[in-house]
Short mmCIF file of C-alpha atoms and ligand atoms in Angstrom, two decimals:
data_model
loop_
_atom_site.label_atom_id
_atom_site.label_comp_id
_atom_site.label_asym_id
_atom_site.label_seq_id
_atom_site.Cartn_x
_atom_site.Cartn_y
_atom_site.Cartn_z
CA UNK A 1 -34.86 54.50 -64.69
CA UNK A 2 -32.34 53.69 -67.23
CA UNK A 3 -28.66 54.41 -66.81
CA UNK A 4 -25.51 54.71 -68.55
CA UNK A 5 -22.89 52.80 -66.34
CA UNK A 6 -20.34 52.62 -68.68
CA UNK A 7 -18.54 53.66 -71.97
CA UNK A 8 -15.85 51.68 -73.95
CA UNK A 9 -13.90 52.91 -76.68
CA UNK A 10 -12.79 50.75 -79.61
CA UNK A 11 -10.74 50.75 -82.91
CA UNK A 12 -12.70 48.84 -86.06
CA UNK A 13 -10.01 47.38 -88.05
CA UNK A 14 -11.88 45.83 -90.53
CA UNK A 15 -8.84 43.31 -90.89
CA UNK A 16 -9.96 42.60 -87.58
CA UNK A 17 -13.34 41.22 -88.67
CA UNK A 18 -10.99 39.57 -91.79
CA UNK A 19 -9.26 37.40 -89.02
CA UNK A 20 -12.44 36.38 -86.77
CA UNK A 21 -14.09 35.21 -89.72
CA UNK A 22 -10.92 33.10 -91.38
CA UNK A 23 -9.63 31.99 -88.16
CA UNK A 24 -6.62 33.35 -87.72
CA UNK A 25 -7.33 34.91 -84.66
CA UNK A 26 -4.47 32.55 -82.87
CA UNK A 27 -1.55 33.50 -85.71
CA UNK A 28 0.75 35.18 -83.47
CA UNK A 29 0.38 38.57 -85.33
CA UNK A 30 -3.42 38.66 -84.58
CA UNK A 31 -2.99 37.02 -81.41
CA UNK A 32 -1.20 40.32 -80.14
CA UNK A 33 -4.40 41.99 -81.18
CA UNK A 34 -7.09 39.78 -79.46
CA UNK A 35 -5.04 38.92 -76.60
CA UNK A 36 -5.78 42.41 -75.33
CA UNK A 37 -9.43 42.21 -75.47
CA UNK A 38 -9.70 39.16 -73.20
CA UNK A 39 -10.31 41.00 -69.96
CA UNK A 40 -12.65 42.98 -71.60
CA UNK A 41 -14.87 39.97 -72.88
CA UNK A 42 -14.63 38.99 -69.27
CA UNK A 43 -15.54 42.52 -67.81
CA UNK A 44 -18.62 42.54 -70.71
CA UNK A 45 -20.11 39.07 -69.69
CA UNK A 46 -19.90 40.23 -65.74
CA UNK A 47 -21.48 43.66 -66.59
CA UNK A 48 -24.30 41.84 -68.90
CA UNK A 49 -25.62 44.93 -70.17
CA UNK A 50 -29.12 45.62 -70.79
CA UNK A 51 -28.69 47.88 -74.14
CA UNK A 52 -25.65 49.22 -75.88
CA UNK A 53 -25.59 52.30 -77.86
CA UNK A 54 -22.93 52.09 -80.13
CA UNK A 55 -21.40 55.50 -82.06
CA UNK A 56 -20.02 54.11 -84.84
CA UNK A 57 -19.18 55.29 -88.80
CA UNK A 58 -20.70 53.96 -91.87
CA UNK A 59 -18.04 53.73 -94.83
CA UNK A 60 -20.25 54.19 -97.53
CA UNK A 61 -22.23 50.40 -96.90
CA UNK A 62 -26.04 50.83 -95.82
CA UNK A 63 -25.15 55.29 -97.14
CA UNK A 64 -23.17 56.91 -100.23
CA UNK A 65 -22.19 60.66 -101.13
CA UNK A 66 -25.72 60.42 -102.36
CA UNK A 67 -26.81 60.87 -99.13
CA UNK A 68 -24.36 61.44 -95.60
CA UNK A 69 -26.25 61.79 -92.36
CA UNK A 70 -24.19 63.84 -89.58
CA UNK A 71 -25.90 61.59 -86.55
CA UNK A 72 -28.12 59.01 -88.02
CA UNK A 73 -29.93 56.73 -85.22
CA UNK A 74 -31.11 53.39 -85.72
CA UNK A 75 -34.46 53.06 -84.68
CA UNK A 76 -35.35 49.75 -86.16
CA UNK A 77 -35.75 46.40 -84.53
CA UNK A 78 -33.39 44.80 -86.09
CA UNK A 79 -29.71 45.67 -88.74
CA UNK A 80 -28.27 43.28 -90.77
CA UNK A 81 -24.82 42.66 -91.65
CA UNK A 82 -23.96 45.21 -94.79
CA UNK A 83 -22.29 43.81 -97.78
CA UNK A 84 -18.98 45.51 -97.83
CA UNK A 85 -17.41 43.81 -101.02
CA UNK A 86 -17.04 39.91 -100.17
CA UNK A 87 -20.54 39.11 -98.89
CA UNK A 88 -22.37 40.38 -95.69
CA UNK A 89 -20.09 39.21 -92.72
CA UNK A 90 -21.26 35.73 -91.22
CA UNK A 91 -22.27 37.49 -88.26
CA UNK A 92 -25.89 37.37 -86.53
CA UNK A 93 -28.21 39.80 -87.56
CA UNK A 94 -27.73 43.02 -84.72
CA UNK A 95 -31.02 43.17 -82.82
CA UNK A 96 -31.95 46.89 -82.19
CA UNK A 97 -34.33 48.56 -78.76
CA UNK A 98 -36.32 50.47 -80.85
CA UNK A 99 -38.42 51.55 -77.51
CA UNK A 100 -35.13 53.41 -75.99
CA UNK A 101 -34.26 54.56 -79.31
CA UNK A 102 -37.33 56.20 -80.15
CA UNK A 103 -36.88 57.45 -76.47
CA UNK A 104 -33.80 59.06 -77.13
CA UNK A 105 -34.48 60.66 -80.68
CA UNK A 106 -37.63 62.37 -79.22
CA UNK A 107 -35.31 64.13 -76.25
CA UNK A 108 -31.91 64.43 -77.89
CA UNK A 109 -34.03 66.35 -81.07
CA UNK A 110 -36.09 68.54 -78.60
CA UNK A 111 -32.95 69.29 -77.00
CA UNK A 112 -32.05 70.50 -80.59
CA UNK A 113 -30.12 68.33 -81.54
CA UNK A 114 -31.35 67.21 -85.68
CA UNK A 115 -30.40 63.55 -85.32
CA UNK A 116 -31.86 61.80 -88.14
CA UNK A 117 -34.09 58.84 -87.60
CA UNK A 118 -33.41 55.77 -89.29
CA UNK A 119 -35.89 52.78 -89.71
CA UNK A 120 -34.04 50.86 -92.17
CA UNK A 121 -30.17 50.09 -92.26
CA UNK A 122 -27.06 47.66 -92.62
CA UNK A 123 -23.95 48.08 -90.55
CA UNK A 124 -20.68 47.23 -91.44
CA UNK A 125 -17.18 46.68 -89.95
CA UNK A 126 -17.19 50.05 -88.42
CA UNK A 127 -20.16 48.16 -85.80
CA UNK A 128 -19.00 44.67 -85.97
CA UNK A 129 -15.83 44.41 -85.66
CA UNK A 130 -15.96 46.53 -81.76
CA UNK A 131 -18.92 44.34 -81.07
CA UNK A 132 -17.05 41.42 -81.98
CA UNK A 133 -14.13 41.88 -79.94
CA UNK A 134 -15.81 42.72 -76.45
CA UNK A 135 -18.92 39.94 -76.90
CA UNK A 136 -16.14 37.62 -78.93
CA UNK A 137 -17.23 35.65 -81.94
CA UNK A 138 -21.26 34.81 -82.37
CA UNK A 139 -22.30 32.19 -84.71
CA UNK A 140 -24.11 33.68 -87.53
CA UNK A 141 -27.02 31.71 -85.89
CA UNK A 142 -26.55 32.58 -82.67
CA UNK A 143 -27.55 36.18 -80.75
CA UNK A 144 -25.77 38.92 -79.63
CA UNK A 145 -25.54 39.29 -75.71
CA UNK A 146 -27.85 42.51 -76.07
CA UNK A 147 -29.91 44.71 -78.36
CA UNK A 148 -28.06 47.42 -79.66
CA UNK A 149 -28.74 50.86 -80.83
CA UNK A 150 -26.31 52.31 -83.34
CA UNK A 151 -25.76 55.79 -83.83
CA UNK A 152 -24.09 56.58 -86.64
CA UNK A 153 -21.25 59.50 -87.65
CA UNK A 154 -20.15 61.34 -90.79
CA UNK A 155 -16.67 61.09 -90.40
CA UNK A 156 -16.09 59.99 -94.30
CA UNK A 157 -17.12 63.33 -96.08
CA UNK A 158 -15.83 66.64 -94.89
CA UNK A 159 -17.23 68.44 -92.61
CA UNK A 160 -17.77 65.91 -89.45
CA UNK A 161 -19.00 67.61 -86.70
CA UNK A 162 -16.78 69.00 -83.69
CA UNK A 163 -15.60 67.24 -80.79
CA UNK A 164 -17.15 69.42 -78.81
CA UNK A 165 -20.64 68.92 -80.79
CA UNK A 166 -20.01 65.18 -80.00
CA UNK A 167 -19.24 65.67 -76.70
CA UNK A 168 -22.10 68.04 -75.92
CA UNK A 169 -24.63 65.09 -78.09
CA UNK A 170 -23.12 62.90 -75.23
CA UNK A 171 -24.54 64.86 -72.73
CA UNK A 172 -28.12 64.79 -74.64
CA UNK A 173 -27.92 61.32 -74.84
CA UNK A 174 -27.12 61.02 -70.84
CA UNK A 175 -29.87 62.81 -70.03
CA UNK A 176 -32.13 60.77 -72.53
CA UNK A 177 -31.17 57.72 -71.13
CA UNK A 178 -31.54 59.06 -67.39
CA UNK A 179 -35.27 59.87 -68.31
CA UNK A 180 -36.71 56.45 -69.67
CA UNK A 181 -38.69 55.07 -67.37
CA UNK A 182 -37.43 50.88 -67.25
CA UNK A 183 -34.43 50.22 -65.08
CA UNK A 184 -31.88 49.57 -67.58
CA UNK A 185 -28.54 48.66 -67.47
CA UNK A 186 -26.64 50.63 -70.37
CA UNK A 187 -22.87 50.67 -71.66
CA UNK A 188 -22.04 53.14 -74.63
CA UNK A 189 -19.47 52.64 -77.77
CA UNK A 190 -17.22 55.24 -79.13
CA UNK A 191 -15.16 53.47 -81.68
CA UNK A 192 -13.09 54.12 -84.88
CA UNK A 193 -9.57 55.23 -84.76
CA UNK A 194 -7.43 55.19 -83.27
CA UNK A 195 -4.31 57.05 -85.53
CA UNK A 196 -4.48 56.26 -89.03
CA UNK A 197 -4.05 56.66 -92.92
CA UNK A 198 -5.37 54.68 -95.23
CA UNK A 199 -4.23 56.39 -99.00
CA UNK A 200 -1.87 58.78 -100.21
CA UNK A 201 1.66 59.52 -99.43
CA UNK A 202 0.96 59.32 -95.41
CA UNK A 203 -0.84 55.97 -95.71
CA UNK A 204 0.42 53.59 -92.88
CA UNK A 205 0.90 57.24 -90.50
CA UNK A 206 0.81 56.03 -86.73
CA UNK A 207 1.13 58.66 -83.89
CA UNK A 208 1.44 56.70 -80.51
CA UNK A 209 2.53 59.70 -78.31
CA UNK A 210 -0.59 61.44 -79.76
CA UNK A 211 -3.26 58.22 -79.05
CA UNK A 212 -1.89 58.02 -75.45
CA UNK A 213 -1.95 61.76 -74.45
CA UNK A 214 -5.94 61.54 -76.23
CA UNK A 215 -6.46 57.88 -74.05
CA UNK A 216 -5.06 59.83 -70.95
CA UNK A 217 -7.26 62.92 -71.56
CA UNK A 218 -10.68 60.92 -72.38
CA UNK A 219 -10.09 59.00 -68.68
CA UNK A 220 -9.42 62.66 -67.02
CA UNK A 221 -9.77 65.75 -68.89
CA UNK A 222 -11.82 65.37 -71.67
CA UNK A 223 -12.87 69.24 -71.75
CA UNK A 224 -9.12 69.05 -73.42
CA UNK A 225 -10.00 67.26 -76.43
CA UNK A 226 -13.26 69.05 -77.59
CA UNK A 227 -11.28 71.91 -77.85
CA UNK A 228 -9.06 70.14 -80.67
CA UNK A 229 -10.68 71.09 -84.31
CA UNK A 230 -10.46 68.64 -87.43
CA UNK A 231 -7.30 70.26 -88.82
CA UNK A 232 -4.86 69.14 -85.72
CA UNK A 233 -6.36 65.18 -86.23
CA UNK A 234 -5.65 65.28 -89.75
CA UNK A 235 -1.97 66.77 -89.50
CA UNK A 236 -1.55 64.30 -86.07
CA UNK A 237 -3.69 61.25 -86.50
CA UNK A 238 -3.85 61.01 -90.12
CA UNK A 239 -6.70 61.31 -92.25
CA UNK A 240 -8.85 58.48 -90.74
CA UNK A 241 -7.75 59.69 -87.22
CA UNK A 242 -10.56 61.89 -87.54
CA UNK A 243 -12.49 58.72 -86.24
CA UNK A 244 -11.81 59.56 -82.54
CA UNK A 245 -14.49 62.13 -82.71
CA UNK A 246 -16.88 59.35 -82.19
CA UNK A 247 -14.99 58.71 -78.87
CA UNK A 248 -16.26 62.27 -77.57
CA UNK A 249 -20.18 61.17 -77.84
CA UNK A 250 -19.03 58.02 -75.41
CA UNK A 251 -16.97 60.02 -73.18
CA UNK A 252 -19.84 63.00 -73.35
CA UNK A 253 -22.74 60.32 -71.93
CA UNK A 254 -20.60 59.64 -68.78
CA UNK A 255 -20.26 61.32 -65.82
CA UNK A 256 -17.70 63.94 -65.62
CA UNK A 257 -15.29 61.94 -63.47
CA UNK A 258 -14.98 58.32 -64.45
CA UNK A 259 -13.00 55.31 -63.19
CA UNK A 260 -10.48 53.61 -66.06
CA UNK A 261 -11.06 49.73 -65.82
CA UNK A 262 -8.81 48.74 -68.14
CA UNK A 263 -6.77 50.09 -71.57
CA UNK A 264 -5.24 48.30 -74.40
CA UNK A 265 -2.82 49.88 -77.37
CA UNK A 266 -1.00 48.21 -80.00
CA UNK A 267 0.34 49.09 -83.09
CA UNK A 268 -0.09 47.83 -86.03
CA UNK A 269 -3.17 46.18 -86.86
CA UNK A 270 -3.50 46.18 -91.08
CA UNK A 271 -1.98 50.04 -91.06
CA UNK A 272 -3.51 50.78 -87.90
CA UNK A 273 -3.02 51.91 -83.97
CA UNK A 274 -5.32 49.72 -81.96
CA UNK A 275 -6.74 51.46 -79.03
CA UNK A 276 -9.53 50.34 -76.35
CA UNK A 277 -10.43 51.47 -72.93
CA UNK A 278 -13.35 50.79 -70.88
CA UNK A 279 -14.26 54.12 -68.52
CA UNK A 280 -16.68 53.31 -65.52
CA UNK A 281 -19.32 55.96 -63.72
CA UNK A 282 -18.48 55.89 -60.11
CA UNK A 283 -21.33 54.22 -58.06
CA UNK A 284 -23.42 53.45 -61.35
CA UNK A 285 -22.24 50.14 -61.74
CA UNK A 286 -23.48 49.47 -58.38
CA UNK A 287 -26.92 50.70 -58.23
CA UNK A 288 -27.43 48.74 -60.96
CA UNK A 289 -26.01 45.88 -61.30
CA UNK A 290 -25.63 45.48 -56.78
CA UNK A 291 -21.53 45.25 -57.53
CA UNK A 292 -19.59 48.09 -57.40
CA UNK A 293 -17.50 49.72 -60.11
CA UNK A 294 -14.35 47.54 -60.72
CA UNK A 295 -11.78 50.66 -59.98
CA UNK A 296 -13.37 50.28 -56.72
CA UNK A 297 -13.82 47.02 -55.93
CA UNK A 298 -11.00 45.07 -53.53
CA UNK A 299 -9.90 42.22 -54.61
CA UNK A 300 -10.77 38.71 -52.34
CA UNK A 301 -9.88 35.82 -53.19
CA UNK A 302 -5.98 34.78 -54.06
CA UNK A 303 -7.63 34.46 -57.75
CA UNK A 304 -9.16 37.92 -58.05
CA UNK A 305 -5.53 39.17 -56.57
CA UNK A 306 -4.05 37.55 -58.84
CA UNK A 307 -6.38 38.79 -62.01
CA UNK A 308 -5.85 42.10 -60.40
CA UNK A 309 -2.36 42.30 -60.65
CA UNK A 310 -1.88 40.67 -64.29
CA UNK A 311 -4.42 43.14 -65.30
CA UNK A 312 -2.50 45.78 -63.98
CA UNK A 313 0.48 44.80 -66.09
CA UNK A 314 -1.58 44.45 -69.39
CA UNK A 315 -1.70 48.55 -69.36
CA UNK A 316 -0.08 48.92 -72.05
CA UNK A 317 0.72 52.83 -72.44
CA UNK A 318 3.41 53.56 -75.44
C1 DHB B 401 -8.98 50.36 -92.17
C2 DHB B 401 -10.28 50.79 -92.38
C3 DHB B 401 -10.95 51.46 -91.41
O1 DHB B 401 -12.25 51.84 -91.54
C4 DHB B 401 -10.33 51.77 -90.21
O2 DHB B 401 -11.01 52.50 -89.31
C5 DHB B 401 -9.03 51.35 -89.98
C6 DHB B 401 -8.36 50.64 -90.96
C7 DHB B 401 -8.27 49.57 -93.23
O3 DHB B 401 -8.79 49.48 -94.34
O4 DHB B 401 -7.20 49.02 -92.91
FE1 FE B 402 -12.88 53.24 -90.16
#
């Protein structure tokens, strides 16, 4: 059977993307920003995942007001790079599962929820950018470590849905996963956010205290944050902070009580709070993949001590 044994969260800075793709991921500005996501690459490439799913926004690339999906999932085999303004990014083509896909349309729908099925798509920054800073920069020529399956989120045109209906779609997704039949290994995406403004008078808002106290509550209470309607992440997170919704379908596929590997926050990256954890289901990790989950794992040799304890430091919380 097919399991979820992990879930990472991720901002999608699209300056992010900006900086992989002119090199200037060593200036010391972006350096701050990529310097976090280091033990992550490592944690990705010793997980080697199977699948990702990855909830993610469209802004307005591959849709437009003419047409705004609340859960679109990407059924195709394969999603190119969209054209967001200065050419498609040079990134490799994203190659989809459409087996597990198709899988998990047919159960999330008959568990009523009206996803809608898409054969035929581009993804933009909103996908690459997360994918490119926990599987690091991929020659346009090259692969991805994985197939992906992208689920996208209205979170552009009022109304998104609720936390709590992202949370609960979680949950439909979990058990949609649980019930394909190949033993695969799968990690889930919730990325966006985290605070941010992008126009108008409050453009360049950043709320810290309010990103750490939602970071803390997705590792240990997340029954806190589907309670929190759109009106409190507007006046809190700013306009775009309404992102983090996203992070509730991630959060919703894991178990209830997770293990935090590792989190990251900075501030700024373009006008944006950078935020990225990576939540582990106790035990999953190690029916699958014969290791067990990091947060439990001891660590041997004088290396891993060491990687331990630097890793320990790099929690940022602000
Ligand atoms: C910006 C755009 C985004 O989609 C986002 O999530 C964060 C920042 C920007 O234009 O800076
Ligand atoms: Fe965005």
């Amino acid at each position: 059977m097919a399991r979820i044994v992990a879930g990472i969260g991720s901002s999608h800075v699209p300056a992010i993307g900006a900086a992989i793709d002119n090199g200037k991921t060593e200036e010391p500005y972006w350096k701050r920003v990529f310097s976090g996501f280091e033990k992550s690459q490592e944690w990705m490439r010793e997980t080697k995942p199977d699948v990702a799913i990855i909830v993610y926004n469209d802004h307005a690339s591959a849709f437009s007001v003419d047409l705004i999906p609340t859960f679109a999932l990407g059924c195709a085999a394969e999603f190119p790079p969209a054209d967001e303004g200065w050419g498609p990014r040079p990134v490799p083509v994203v190659q989809g599962h459409p087996a597990l896909a198709s899988h998990i349309a047919q159960s999330v729908i008959l568990d009523e929820f009206d996803l809608t099925i898409v054969n035929k798509m581009t993804v933009d920054h909103g996908m690459t950018v997360p994918m490119n800073l926990l599987f690091g920069k991929v020659d346009k020529d090259a692969h991805w470590p994985c197939p992906v399956i992208p689920l996208a989120v209205n979170v552009v045109m009022y109304p998104p849905p609720t936390g709590h209906r992202c949370f609960m779609l979680g949950r439909a997704i979990k058990k949609a996963v649980e019930s394909y039949p190949d033993d695969l290994k799968v990690v889930i995406f919730g990325t966006g956010g985290l605070s941010h403004q992008i126009s108008g008078p409050r453009a360049g808002l950043i709320n810290s205290k309010w990103d750490t106290a939602f970071l803390d509550n997705l590792s240990k209470d997340p029954q806190k944050l589907v309670k929190i309607p759109h009106v409190d992440y507007m006046r809190e997170a700013g306009a775009e902070g309404i992102e983090m919704v996203m992070w509730l379908i991630m959060r919703g596929a894991l178990d209830d009580k997770v293990d935090e590997a590792y989190r990251f926050y900075t501030v700024p990256a373009s006008n944006t709070a950078v935020g990225h954890i990576i939540l582990e289901n106790r035990g999953r990790g190690a029916k699958v993949g014969g290791k067990k989950p990091a947060g439990k794992r001891k660590p041997t040799t004088e290396k891993h001590k060491r990687a331990a304890a630097a890793a320990k430091v790099d929690r940022v919380r602000s």
